[in-house]
Amino acid sequence: RVGVIHNEGCCWWGRGVLMTRGTCNFGKLNYYLGQQAAAQGFANFYAVDFCTYPEIVCEGRDTLALRWTVGYFEWADRVQTYRNTPEGLDYMEDLNTFVESGFIDVNRFIDVVGKALPFGCGEGSCLAEEERVTQERRDNFVNLVFNVFDLTKLIDVTPFP
């Protein structure tokens, strides 16, 4: 995960496609994609201070692009780096196993993603709402993998390295 960045006074809740929230996450957005990135001379997508104006994620002319940009950033920072050693969960390892096995253990993989997304869930204390949506998340993922995208047709045509 990206290191902690100074983010005093930056505490907002639930913006964007992954419901980005919390002091640390908006501070990271500001540092890597917002005003602090611009101040350091980095090319950034938005010259905005996410800490003082978090609503920019959901308002303004660029809201759709910004929602997805924030979501991609958070996916790379929070989901792709997710590891929970006590429970034996590792997003990248589970993704590789899921694909290499021919998409067999669907529930295991989507449960890893589900635990990476909510805050505090990886420590074994999932909120009641997260527990409630587990089966719905599984059903939606199965529908996407097997019906909408039909990823199983890639099994026979994609050679393994």
Short mmCIF file of C-alpha atoms in Angstrom, two decimals:
data_model
loop_
_atom_site.label_atom_id
_atom_site.label_comp_id
_atom_site.label_asym_id
_atom_site.label_seq_id
_atom_site.Cartn_x
_atom_site.Cartn_y
_atom_site.Cartn_z
CA ARG A 1 0.00 0.00 0.00
CA VAL A 2 1.00 3.55 -0.60
CA GLY A 3 2.60 5.07 2.49
CA VAL A 4 0.80 7.37 4.88
CA ILE A 5 0.88 10.96 3.71
CA HIS A 6 0.34 14.04 5.87
CA ASN A 7 -3.39 14.62 5.81
CA GLU A 8 -4.34 16.78 8.78
CA GLY A 9 -7.85 18.18 8.40
CA CYS A 10 -8.74 15.73 5.69
CA CYS A 11 -11.60 13.53 6.87
CA TRP A 12 -14.50 12.82 4.54
CA TRP A 13 -16.73 9.82 3.90
CA GLY A 14 -18.05 7.85 0.97
CA ARG A 15 -17.14 9.37 -2.40
CA GLY A 16 -16.67 7.61 -5.76
CA VAL A 17 -17.18 4.09 -7.10
CA LEU A 18 -15.49 2.40 -4.11
CA MET A 19 -16.91 4.85 -1.57
CA THR A 20 -13.51 6.36 -0.79
CA ARG A 21 -13.60 7.58 2.78
CA GLY A 22 -11.43 8.43 5.71
CA THR A 23 -8.59 10.76 6.46
CA CYS A 24 -5.83 8.58 5.09
CA ASN A 25 -7.51 7.81 1.78
CA PHE A 26 -8.41 11.38 0.91
CA GLY A 27 -4.94 12.46 1.98
CA LYS A 28 -3.44 9.90 -0.40
CA LEU A 29 -5.70 11.06 -3.23
CA ASN A 30 -4.62 14.64 -2.63
CA TYR A 31 -0.96 13.66 -2.52
CA TYR A 32 -0.92 11.45 -5.62
CA LEU A 33 -3.71 12.88 -7.80
CA GLY A 34 -4.61 16.30 -6.45
CA GLN A 35 -3.21 19.60 -5.31
CA GLN A 36 -0.16 18.18 -3.51
CA ALA A 37 0.87 16.31 -6.67
CA ALA A 38 0.57 19.53 -8.67
CA ALA A 39 2.59 21.44 -6.05
CA GLN A 40 5.40 18.89 -6.44
CA GLY A 41 5.38 19.30 -10.20
CA PHE A 42 3.79 15.95 -11.01
CA ALA A 43 1.33 15.68 -13.85
CA ASN A 44 -2.00 15.20 -12.21
CA PHE A 45 -5.48 14.67 -13.48
CA TYR A 46 -7.09 17.29 -11.26
CA ALA A 47 -5.61 20.39 -9.63
CA VAL A 48 -8.02 20.19 -6.71
CA ASP A 49 -7.62 19.87 -2.97
CA PHE A 50 -9.50 16.69 -2.11
CA CYS A 51 -9.19 17.47 1.58
CA THR A 52 -11.01 20.80 1.45
CA TYR A 53 -13.35 19.89 -1.41
CA PRO A 54 -14.04 16.14 -1.38
CA GLU A 55 -17.38 16.74 -3.11
CA ILE A 56 -15.42 17.32 -6.32
CA VAL A 57 -15.49 13.54 -6.72
CA CYS A 58 -19.27 13.65 -7.12
CA GLU A 59 -19.83 17.15 -8.49
CA GLY A 60 -18.66 19.25 -11.40
CA ARG A 61 -18.07 18.74 -15.07
CA ASP A 62 -15.52 15.96 -14.64
CA THR A 63 -17.37 13.94 -12.02
CA LEU A 64 -17.73 10.72 -14.02
CA ALA A 65 -14.06 10.56 -14.96
CA LEU A 66 -12.99 11.56 -11.47
CA ARG A 67 -15.16 8.92 -9.80
CA TRP A 68 -13.50 6.21 -11.87
CA THR A 69 -10.01 7.68 -11.45
CA VAL A 70 -10.46 7.65 -7.69
CA GLY A 71 -11.83 4.10 -7.89
CA TYR A 72 -8.87 2.85 -9.94
CA PHE A 73 -6.42 4.49 -7.57
CA GLU A 74 -8.10 2.96 -4.55
CA TRP A 75 -8.40 -0.46 -6.23
CA ALA A 76 -4.66 -0.48 -6.89
CA ASP A 77 -3.86 0.78 -3.39
CA ARG A 78 -6.37 -1.16 -1.29
CA VAL A 79 -7.50 -4.26 -3.18
CA GLN A 80 -4.53 -5.36 -5.28
CA THR A 81 -2.20 -5.08 -2.29
CA TYR A 82 -4.59 -6.82 0.12
CA ARG A 83 -3.07 -9.50 2.34
CA ASN A 84 -4.50 -11.04 5.47
CA THR A 85 -1.92 -13.53 6.66
CA PRO A 86 -3.89 -14.93 9.65
CA GLU A 87 -6.78 -15.85 7.33
CA GLY A 88 -4.49 -16.91 4.46
CA LEU A 89 -5.86 -14.30 2.06
CA ASP A 90 -3.75 -12.58 -0.59
CA TYR A 91 -5.52 -10.87 -3.49
CA MET A 92 -2.81 -11.42 -6.13
CA GLU A 93 -2.20 -15.05 -5.16
CA ASP A 94 -5.93 -15.76 -5.06
CA LEU A 95 -6.43 -14.04 -8.43
CA ASN A 96 -3.71 -16.18 -10.02
CA THR A 97 -5.14 -19.36 -8.47
CA PHE A 98 -8.65 -18.44 -9.58
CA VAL A 99 -7.64 -17.85 -13.20
CA GLU A 100 -5.19 -20.76 -13.46
CA SER A 101 -7.74 -23.19 -12.03
CA GLY A 102 -10.25 -22.26 -14.72
CA PHE A 103 -12.44 -20.04 -12.52
CA ILE A 104 -13.36 -22.89 -10.19
CA ASP A 105 -13.40 -21.47 -6.66
CA VAL A 106 -15.53 -18.42 -7.34
CA ASN A 107 -16.64 -17.87 -3.74
CA ARG A 108 -13.10 -17.95 -2.35
CA PHE A 109 -11.89 -15.30 -4.79
CA ILE A 110 -14.81 -12.90 -4.49
CA ASP A 111 -14.71 -13.26 -0.69
CA VAL A 112 -11.08 -12.08 -0.73
CA VAL A 113 -12.12 -9.04 -2.78
CA GLY A 114 -15.07 -8.51 -0.44
CA LYS A 115 -12.81 -8.47 2.58
CA ALA A 116 -10.36 -6.07 0.95
CA LEU A 117 -13.03 -3.48 0.15
CA PRO A 118 -14.67 -2.60 3.47
CA PHE A 119 -12.59 -0.90 6.11
CA GLY A 120 -11.92 -3.06 9.15
CA CYS A 121 -13.16 -6.25 7.53
CA GLY A 122 -9.72 -7.76 7.02
CA GLU A 123 -9.14 -7.93 10.74
CA GLY A 124 -11.96 -10.45 11.19
CA SER A 125 -14.52 -7.91 12.37
CA CYS A 126 -16.68 -7.35 9.32
CA LEU A 127 -19.57 -5.05 9.79
CA ALA A 128 -23.01 -6.66 9.82
CA GLU A 129 -23.80 -5.02 6.47
CA GLU A 130 -20.76 -6.65 4.87
CA GLU A 131 -21.82 -10.03 6.19
CA ARG A 132 -25.31 -9.43 4.81
CA VAL A 133 -24.14 -8.63 1.26
CA THR A 134 -21.70 -11.55 0.92
CA GLN A 135 -24.07 -13.82 -1.01
CA GLU A 136 -25.35 -10.98 -3.17
CA ARG A 137 -21.74 -10.07 -4.05
CA ARG A 138 -21.03 -13.72 -4.91
CA ASP A 139 -24.12 -13.97 -7.13
CA ASN A 140 -23.27 -10.75 -8.98
CA PHE A 141 -19.68 -11.89 -9.56
CA VAL A 142 -20.79 -15.27 -10.91
CA ASN A 143 -23.19 -13.49 -13.25
CA LEU A 144 -20.40 -11.23 -14.55
CA VAL A 145 -17.77 -13.96 -14.95
CA PHE A 146 -19.96 -16.63 -16.52
CA ASN A 147 -22.85 -14.79 -18.17
CA VAL A 148 -21.96 -11.20 -19.02
CA PHE A 149 -18.28 -11.59 -19.95
CA ASP A 150 -18.22 -15.41 -20.35
CA LEU A 151 -14.59 -15.56 -19.27
CA THR A 152 -14.63 -19.34 -19.39
CA LYS A 153 -14.22 -19.20 -23.19
CA LEU A 154 -10.71 -17.85 -22.55
CA ILE A 155 -9.61 -21.02 -20.77
CA ASP A 156 -9.00 -23.03 -23.94
CA VAL A 157 -7.50 -20.23 -26.05
CA THR A 158 -5.14 -18.57 -23.60
CA PRO A 159 -1.89 -20.51 -23.25
CA PHE A 160 -0.26 -20.53 -19.83
CA PRO A 161 3.34 -19.28 -19.79
#
